[in-house]
XYZ file of C-alpha atoms in Angstrom:
510
model
C -2.776 123.279 -134.942
C -5.464 122.254 -137.451
C -4.357 124.960 -139.895
C -0.724 123.871 -139.521
C -1.781 120.280 -140.148
C -3.650 121.189 -143.317
C -0.692 123.272 -144.472
C 1.688 120.338 -143.991
C -0.620 118.016 -145.928
C -0.910 120.522 -148.785
C 2.863 121.078 -148.866
C 3.500 117.324 -149.034
C 1.126 117.022 -152.010
C 2.743 119.992 -153.763
C 6.222 118.467 -153.338
C 4.906 115.100 -154.576
C 3.306 116.848 -157.562
C 6.543 118.741 -158.375
C 8.717 115.628 -158.051
C 6.631 113.535 -160.416
C 6.038 116.495 -162.715
C 9.817 116.755 -163.183
C 10.115 112.981 -163.664
C 7.307 112.897 -166.257
C 8.698 115.875 -168.211
C 12.234 114.445 -168.104
C 11.097 110.952 -169.069
C 8.909 112.250 -171.900
C 11.769 114.390 -173.205
C 14.237 111.503 -173.023
C 12.015 109.032 -174.879
C 10.851 111.628 -177.390
C 14.474 111.944 -178.506
C 15.753 108.386 -178.035
C 12.699 106.169 -178.519
C 9.451 107.945 -179.467
C 7.602 104.648 -179.955
C 7.949 103.898 -176.211
C 6.327 107.243 -175.471
C 3.499 106.572 -177.929
C 2.985 103.107 -176.435
C 2.920 104.575 -172.927
C 0.246 107.103 -173.870
C -1.812 104.418 -175.638
C -1.558 102.158 -172.572
C -2.558 105.042 -170.322
C -5.762 105.660 -172.277
C -6.429 101.914 -172.466
C -6.131 101.769 -168.667
C -8.593 104.657 -168.340
C -10.948 102.901 -170.747
C -10.582 99.727 -168.685
C -11.547 101.578 -165.512
C -14.597 103.101 -167.204
C -15.660 99.699 -168.568
C -15.200 97.865 -165.261
C -16.945 100.612 -163.291
C -20.018 100.556 -165.559
C -20.097 96.826 -166.347
C -23.391 95.114 -165.504
C -21.676 91.837 -164.613
C -21.953 91.037 -160.907
C -18.626 90.223 -159.274
C -19.140 88.206 -156.089
C -16.359 87.413 -153.624
C -16.292 83.826 -154.891
C -15.894 84.890 -158.534
C -13.212 87.407 -157.546
C -11.178 84.769 -155.663
C -11.500 82.245 -158.514
C -10.304 84.784 -161.093
C -7.440 85.900 -158.837
C -6.302 82.303 -158.215
C -6.446 81.547 -161.946
C -4.397 84.647 -162.788
C -1.815 83.861 -160.103
C -1.466 80.261 -161.321
C -0.868 81.527 -164.870
C 1.628 84.038 -163.499
C 3.508 81.326 -161.568
C 3.729 79.085 -164.649
C 5.246 81.933 -166.675
C 7.601 82.844 -163.816
C 8.907 79.267 -163.487
C 9.457 79.138 -167.245
C 11.316 82.473 -167.189
C 13.373 81.367 -164.162
C 14.553 78.265 -166.036
C 15.278 79.944 -169.364
C 16.937 83.046 -167.878
C 18.715 81.339 -164.962
C 21.757 83.374 -164.099
C 24.972 83.173 -162.109
C 25.154 86.239 -159.862
C 28.004 88.721 -160.086
C 29.497 91.565 -158.044
C 28.004 91.880 -154.536
C 25.403 89.213 -155.173
C 28.091 86.698 -156.185
C 30.111 87.306 -153.003
C 27.037 86.665 -150.829
C 26.066 83.488 -152.690
C 29.596 82.065 -152.677
C 29.932 82.757 -148.969
C 26.581 81.073 -148.276
C 27.568 77.970 -150.278
C 31.000 77.952 -148.637
C 29.481 77.982 -145.137
C 27.215 75.075 -146.091
C 30.081 73.068 -147.610
C 32.274 73.654 -144.547
C 29.314 73.054 -142.218
C 30.351 76.229 -140.428
C 28.550 79.389 -139.331
C 31.683 81.513 -139.700
C 32.578 83.556 -142.776
C 35.736 82.706 -144.703
C 38.666 85.181 -144.467
C 38.542 85.840 -148.222
C 34.985 87.213 -147.990
C 34.700 88.398 -144.393
C 35.971 91.895 -145.266
C 33.016 92.404 -147.638
C 30.480 91.944 -144.824
C 32.394 94.363 -142.607
C 32.398 96.906 -145.421
C 28.708 96.413 -146.294
C 27.045 95.383 -143.031
C 23.615 95.833 -144.658
C 24.042 92.442 -146.380
C 24.826 90.448 -143.232
C 21.212 89.482 -142.530
C 20.643 88.562 -146.175
C 23.651 86.205 -146.010
C 22.291 84.517 -142.872
C 18.835 84.039 -144.408
C 20.199 82.775 -147.719
C 22.557 80.341 -145.973
C 19.696 78.957 -143.895
C 17.441 78.591 -146.927
C 20.085 76.898 -149.092
C 20.992 74.592 -146.199
C 17.327 73.536 -145.985
C 17.184 73.006 -149.764
C 20.342 70.904 -149.503
C 18.714 68.687 -146.868
C 15.672 68.279 -149.134
C 17.868 67.177 -152.035
C 17.831 70.394 -154.082
C 21.410 71.430 -153.296
C 22.636 71.200 -156.890
C 19.705 73.271 -158.181
C 20.411 76.243 -155.932
C 19.716 78.812 -158.676
C 16.212 77.453 -159.273
C 15.689 77.113 -155.508
C 16.459 80.807 -155.065
C 14.154 81.656 -157.973
C 11.428 79.675 -156.200
C 11.873 81.806 -153.082
C 11.797 84.891 -155.288
C 8.505 83.808 -156.871
C 7.044 83.325 -153.387
C 8.145 86.831 -152.340
C 6.893 88.547 -155.503
C 3.565 86.736 -155.729
C 2.700 87.006 -152.031
C 3.300 90.766 -152.318
C 1.065 90.919 -155.406
C -1.746 89.025 -153.642
C -1.550 91.202 -150.521
C -1.528 94.388 -152.621
C -4.526 93.247 -154.682
C -6.474 92.263 -151.544
C -5.595 95.613 -149.966
C -6.917 97.472 -153.023
C -10.159 95.522 -152.543
C -10.327 96.812 -148.947
C -9.559 100.397 -150.006
C -11.875 100.523 -153.032
C -13.770 97.476 -154.295
C -13.434 94.149 -156.118
C -13.533 95.730 -159.575
C -10.582 98.031 -158.879
C -8.712 95.125 -157.289
C -9.247 93.138 -160.481
C -7.812 95.988 -162.555
C -4.738 95.993 -160.323
C -4.409 92.214 -160.668
C -4.506 92.542 -164.470
C -1.855 95.263 -164.352
C 0.385 93.112 -162.118
C -0.052 90.203 -164.529
C 1.166 92.423 -167.392
C 4.002 94.025 -165.385
C 7.360 92.944 -166.860
C 9.567 93.193 -163.707
C 7.413 90.604 -161.920
C 8.845 88.102 -164.410
C 12.314 89.381 -165.294
C 13.227 89.790 -161.611
C 12.545 86.121 -160.827
C 16.101 84.904 -161.684
C 17.634 87.805 -159.701
C 16.984 87.128 -156.015
C 18.216 89.957 -153.799
C 17.045 92.209 -150.967
C 14.861 94.277 -153.339
C 12.375 91.427 -153.796
C 12.940 89.752 -150.415
C 11.325 92.712 -148.600
C 8.406 93.023 -151.059
C 5.982 90.868 -148.992
C 7.096 92.663 -145.811
C 6.248 96.059 -147.316
C 2.910 94.750 -148.637
C 2.063 93.195 -145.245
C 2.869 96.481 -143.452
C 0.462 98.332 -145.751
C -2.274 95.729 -145.293
C -2.020 95.606 -141.491
C -1.773 99.376 -141.120
C -4.985 99.783 -143.123
C -6.707 97.420 -140.670
C -5.221 99.306 -137.694
C -6.591 102.629 -138.966
C -10.106 101.179 -138.867
C -9.729 100.006 -135.258
C -11.345 102.528 -132.889
C -10.519 101.088 -129.471
C -7.024 102.019 -128.260
C -6.088 99.019 -126.127
C -8.113 96.331 -127.861
C -6.398 92.973 -128.283
C -6.700 93.312 -132.056
C -4.994 96.721 -132.219
C -2.173 95.639 -129.886
C -1.510 92.430 -131.834
C -1.457 94.323 -135.145
C 0.895 96.958 -133.696
C 3.263 94.266 -132.389
C 3.278 92.497 -135.762
C 3.959 95.816 -137.493
C 6.948 96.330 -135.197
C 8.270 92.850 -136.023
C 7.809 93.465 -139.757
C 9.605 96.813 -139.583
C 12.472 95.277 -137.585
C 12.819 92.363 -140.017
C 12.550 94.610 -143.058
C 15.101 97.062 -141.650
C 17.667 94.311 -141.077
C 17.258 93.102 -144.665
C 16.832 96.458 -146.405
C 17.274 99.570 -144.260
C 15.097 101.745 -146.532
C 12.010 99.910 -145.225
C 12.295 102.219 -142.200
C 11.267 105.136 -144.454
C 7.813 103.590 -144.412
C 7.791 103.754 -140.604
C 8.543 107.491 -140.748
C 5.590 107.888 -143.141
C 3.407 105.821 -140.789
C 4.448 107.890 -137.759
C 3.591 111.153 -139.541
C 0.311 109.835 -140.900
C -0.975 108.276 -137.693
C -0.768 111.642 -135.894
C -3.256 113.038 -138.438
C -5.455 109.934 -138.447
C -5.734 109.036 -134.765
C -6.114 110.852 -131.471
C -2.754 112.089 -130.138
C -2.815 109.574 -127.269
C -3.483 106.648 -129.606
C -0.791 107.783 -132.024
C 1.826 107.997 -129.248
C 0.953 104.513 -127.928
C 1.121 102.870 -131.370
C 4.365 104.601 -132.350
C 6.059 103.814 -129.024
C 5.105 100.130 -129.244
C 6.489 99.869 -132.772
C 9.723 101.688 -131.832
C 10.251 99.421 -128.797
C 9.673 96.284 -130.887
C 12.036 97.515 -133.635
C 14.754 98.408 -131.110
C 14.346 95.131 -129.219
C 14.240 93.039 -132.390
C 17.247 94.637 -134.065
C 19.217 94.731 -130.807
C 18.516 91.074 -130.017
C 19.384 89.959 -133.554
C 22.672 91.882 -133.502
C 23.624 90.397 -130.118
C 22.861 86.876 -131.358
C 24.969 87.380 -134.494
C 27.836 88.762 -132.396
C 27.586 85.923 -129.861
C 27.603 83.296 -132.619
C 30.711 84.898 -134.111
C 29.487 84.614 -137.696
C 31.580 87.618 -138.739
C 35.129 88.348 -137.604
C 34.864 92.010 -136.558
C 38.545 92.530 -135.710
C 39.053 94.687 -138.829
C 35.705 96.500 -138.602
C 37.235 99.950 -138.102
C 39.486 99.623 -141.152
C 36.942 97.932 -143.448
C 33.551 99.484 -142.670
C 32.244 102.215 -144.987
C 30.608 105.270 -143.350
C 27.217 106.482 -144.619
C 28.984 109.481 -146.156
C 30.359 107.153 -148.851
C 26.909 106.664 -150.412
C 26.048 110.359 -150.117
C 29.327 111.191 -151.890
C 28.509 108.671 -154.616
C 25.058 110.186 -155.022
C 26.628 113.529 -155.957
C 28.608 112.141 -158.903
C 26.993 111.942 -162.371
C 23.525 110.393 -162.161
C 24.275 109.119 -158.658
C 24.776 105.424 -159.431
C 27.483 103.084 -158.137
C 30.968 103.767 -159.461
C 34.025 101.619 -158.825
C 36.276 104.697 -158.611
C 34.254 105.964 -155.623
C 34.706 102.631 -153.848
C 38.464 102.647 -154.531
C 38.698 106.202 -153.185
C 36.960 105.391 -149.883
C 38.878 102.122 -149.491
C 42.199 103.971 -149.811
C 41.826 105.467 -146.314
C 42.876 103.417 -143.299
C 40.120 103.912 -140.727
C 36.386 104.563 -140.771
C 36.959 108.044 -139.345
C 39.494 108.882 -142.073
C 37.106 107.555 -144.708
C 34.325 109.750 -143.354
C 36.516 112.862 -143.262
C 37.660 112.262 -146.853
C 34.071 111.697 -148.014
C 32.876 114.894 -146.330
C 35.614 116.900 -148.060
C 34.576 115.535 -151.459
C 30.897 116.187 -150.662
C 31.672 119.823 -149.827
C 33.699 120.228 -153.030
C 30.956 118.754 -155.214
C 28.176 120.788 -153.603
C 30.241 123.964 -154.041
C 31.087 123.084 -157.657
C 27.415 122.534 -158.515
C 26.143 125.778 -157.050
C 22.426 126.277 -156.397
C 21.094 125.879 -159.940
C 23.667 123.234 -160.792
C 22.507 121.207 -157.796
C 18.869 121.527 -158.879
C 19.835 120.276 -162.341
C 21.823 117.392 -160.833
C 18.875 116.325 -158.657
C 16.479 116.560 -161.617
C 18.751 114.417 -163.815
C 19.245 111.956 -160.957
C 15.511 111.610 -160.333
C 14.774 111.046 -164.032
C 17.538 108.405 -164.195
C 16.075 106.620 -161.157
C 12.400 106.751 -162.145
C 12.435 106.476 -165.957
C 13.587 102.866 -166.465
C 10.648 100.539 -167.066
C 12.854 97.446 -166.789
C 14.248 98.539 -163.403
C 17.819 97.643 -164.490
C 17.083 93.987 -165.248
C 18.149 94.258 -168.903
C 21.609 95.104 -167.526
C 21.724 92.348 -164.874
C 20.312 89.607 -167.110
C 22.935 90.299 -169.764
C 25.823 90.537 -167.304
C 24.934 87.442 -165.271
C 23.419 84.997 -167.781
C 24.398 81.356 -167.294
C 23.989 80.586 -170.980
C 22.600 82.526 -173.933
C 19.067 81.530 -174.978
C 16.472 82.814 -177.423
C 14.798 84.688 -174.567
C 18.015 86.571 -173.811
C 17.768 88.191 -177.248
C 14.616 89.897 -175.919
C 15.638 90.624 -172.318
C 19.353 91.543 -172.561
C 20.371 95.159 -173.004
C 22.251 94.401 -176.248
C 19.936 91.611 -177.434
C 18.880 91.890 -181.068
C 15.169 91.741 -180.117
C 15.480 93.739 -176.896
C 13.724 96.727 -178.458
C 10.346 94.941 -178.161
C 10.615 94.213 -174.420
C 12.164 97.645 -173.889
C 9.275 99.425 -175.628
C 6.628 97.350 -173.861
C 8.201 97.740 -170.395
C 8.800 101.460 -170.773
C 5.322 101.925 -172.213
C 3.819 100.397 -169.064
C 6.178 102.449 -166.912
C 5.243 105.731 -168.631
C 1.609 104.801 -168.054
C 2.483 104.220 -164.385
C 4.300 107.558 -164.040
C 1.351 109.458 -165.502
C -1.023 107.808 -163.048
C 1.325 108.665 -160.150
C 1.347 112.278 -161.305
C -2.455 112.414 -161.474
C -2.769 110.731 -158.069
C -0.930 113.737 -156.605
C -3.430 116.114 -158.216
C -6.294 113.991 -156.904
C -4.967 114.000 -153.345
C -4.352 117.747 -153.359
C -7.815 118.587 -154.708
C -9.555 116.339 -152.200
C -7.272 117.364 -149.303
C -6.998 113.631 -148.705
C -5.348 112.740 -145.394
C -6.490 109.128 -145.394
C -4.647 105.954 -146.331
C -3.843 107.234 -149.828
C -1.912 110.126 -148.260
C 0.099 107.619 -146.214
C 1.030 105.804 -149.435
C 2.202 109.056 -150.998
C 4.211 109.944 -147.888
C 6.020 106.620 -148.256
C 6.749 107.237 -151.950
C 7.794 110.808 -151.186
C 10.158 109.517 -148.502
C 11.807 107.054 -150.892
C 12.032 109.725 -153.608
C 13.707 112.177 -151.203
C 16.096 109.555 -149.850
C 17.266 108.535 -153.333
C 17.928 112.183 -154.188
C 20.541 112.183 -151.428
C 21.797 108.585 -151.548
C 23.464 106.486 -154.226
C 20.703 105.360 -156.554
C 19.625 102.840 -159.188
C 16.240 102.146 -160.818
C 16.088 98.727 -159.113
C 15.921 100.445 -155.712
C 12.281 101.265 -156.539
C 11.264 97.586 -156.647
C 10.940 97.268 -152.858
C 8.242 100.011 -152.870
C 6.210 98.663 -155.802
C 3.170 97.893 -153.589
C 2.957 101.617 -152.734
C 3.629 102.712 -156.310
C 0.940 100.394 -157.700
C -1.671 101.491 -155.146
C -0.939 105.173 -155.785
C -1.296 104.565 -159.522
C -4.763 103.079 -158.938
C -5.896 106.343 -157.368
C -4.496 108.253 -160.354
C -6.395 106.117 -162.848
C -9.588 106.357 -160.804
C -9.287 110.138 -160.686
C -8.667 110.674 -164.400
C -11.225 108.037 -165.507
C -13.902 109.767 -163.413
C -12.965 113.108 -165.003
C -13.125 111.660 -168.515
C -16.227 109.524 -168.051
C -18.600 112.372 -168.952
C -16.401 113.702 -171.735
C -16.148 112.606 -175.350
C -13.627 109.814 -174.669
C -15.694 108.348 -171.829
C -18.947 108.617 -173.757
C -17.346 106.832 -176.703
C -16.210 103.966 -174.440
C -19.690 103.691 -172.905
C -21.321 103.709 -176.347
C -19.084 100.821 -177.434
C -20.094 98.940 -174.260
C -23.833 99.439 -174.707
C -23.970 99.503 -178.483
C -25.850 102.790 -178.299
C -24.865 106.252 -179.382
C -24.477 108.712 -176.478
């Protein structure tokens, strides 16, 4: 059993290593041809990050808890000021799915009704995953309306977005302090402060950012649970119950949060005694089932959605798998039209399965491998996480900042290079974190993080994909990158590069 366990851990690291090896090679190749300066900037940033780790690790300055908290608060206040400024300048009217949800929420408030309008009801039968988001957004906007902010609903939503993003950042930084130390946590805080999507995503409030604090809280609480030795202690039971509630809430907002539960279930069997693992997993499953079941019954009883046409409107899961097999796997209107053309959910599913079989057969074995490689590079190579596209498409009015953030903006090249430079730096650190884990045979919390990332990576190979789908897992991605930088900085510390950095610090030749 022990040998099988070690084999599984090693296999998971090898797959992780292969996945990010392909992504790094593909991303490097793409930017080498299309925008070599982004690649150069990414490599420069990577070595600057390594230098930063070496400097912070060897700095003589004492960092107390009080100093750490003061610096973190100051950085977060600066971050909030910039975010509010960006939210105002780049305020945007939603479009596509996001527009339907917002209009329906405003319509329900204006009609003082908890029932969807006939013109939009079909959308929520087709895409049931957005039902909970509609309910939450309606409740929030109703509260803002009561407080007198009804006319400023775009800024109100941006305010909620800032709360979600920044609470996730704080939890992730504090977790890195628990895992490593205050110095590493400060490096992560600096990286988050410089991370473009934490600003450009502020005007675009959707499920990707809404679940960010939930994901970060799950990571934080699970790390505490792993350090709890007693099985039925009040602390461990309370944490397990809260984890179940977080998973249930996250699942109802963004179903992919459940991937993290699968990673947790696998990891806890290797981290705890079998009996403890079973108890924790069963409690979480019961809470998830009870929470989701109760919420669904309440929604049905309240009659928010007219489900009479559910069988003719609802899309089967095969629709998104079919879409994932076309081109780079992103959303395509033609795929939606195709699935919609069939009368019932069963007919839709049968038609999707036929297309899936045809596409798999047409690809062949090596063609499928190429398709998955291209799809993974498309998903993981965009340092702006699609926001250059959304900001241009949905802008309320053109401003000087849009010339930098929009895909076709005349100054977009600067933001594009900077964002992709940081992202290339991030990808390299993720790649090295896989090497680190494999060499150390790490089955601790860092392995759990990689299992979560591996789960998301695998899911997006099968499902319809977009770069913005990575945003929800940024807490995991950022923590994994920290391990990568720690690993490579330790390797380089005693080499020429590290000695040069230390000589600059001390003013002595080494």
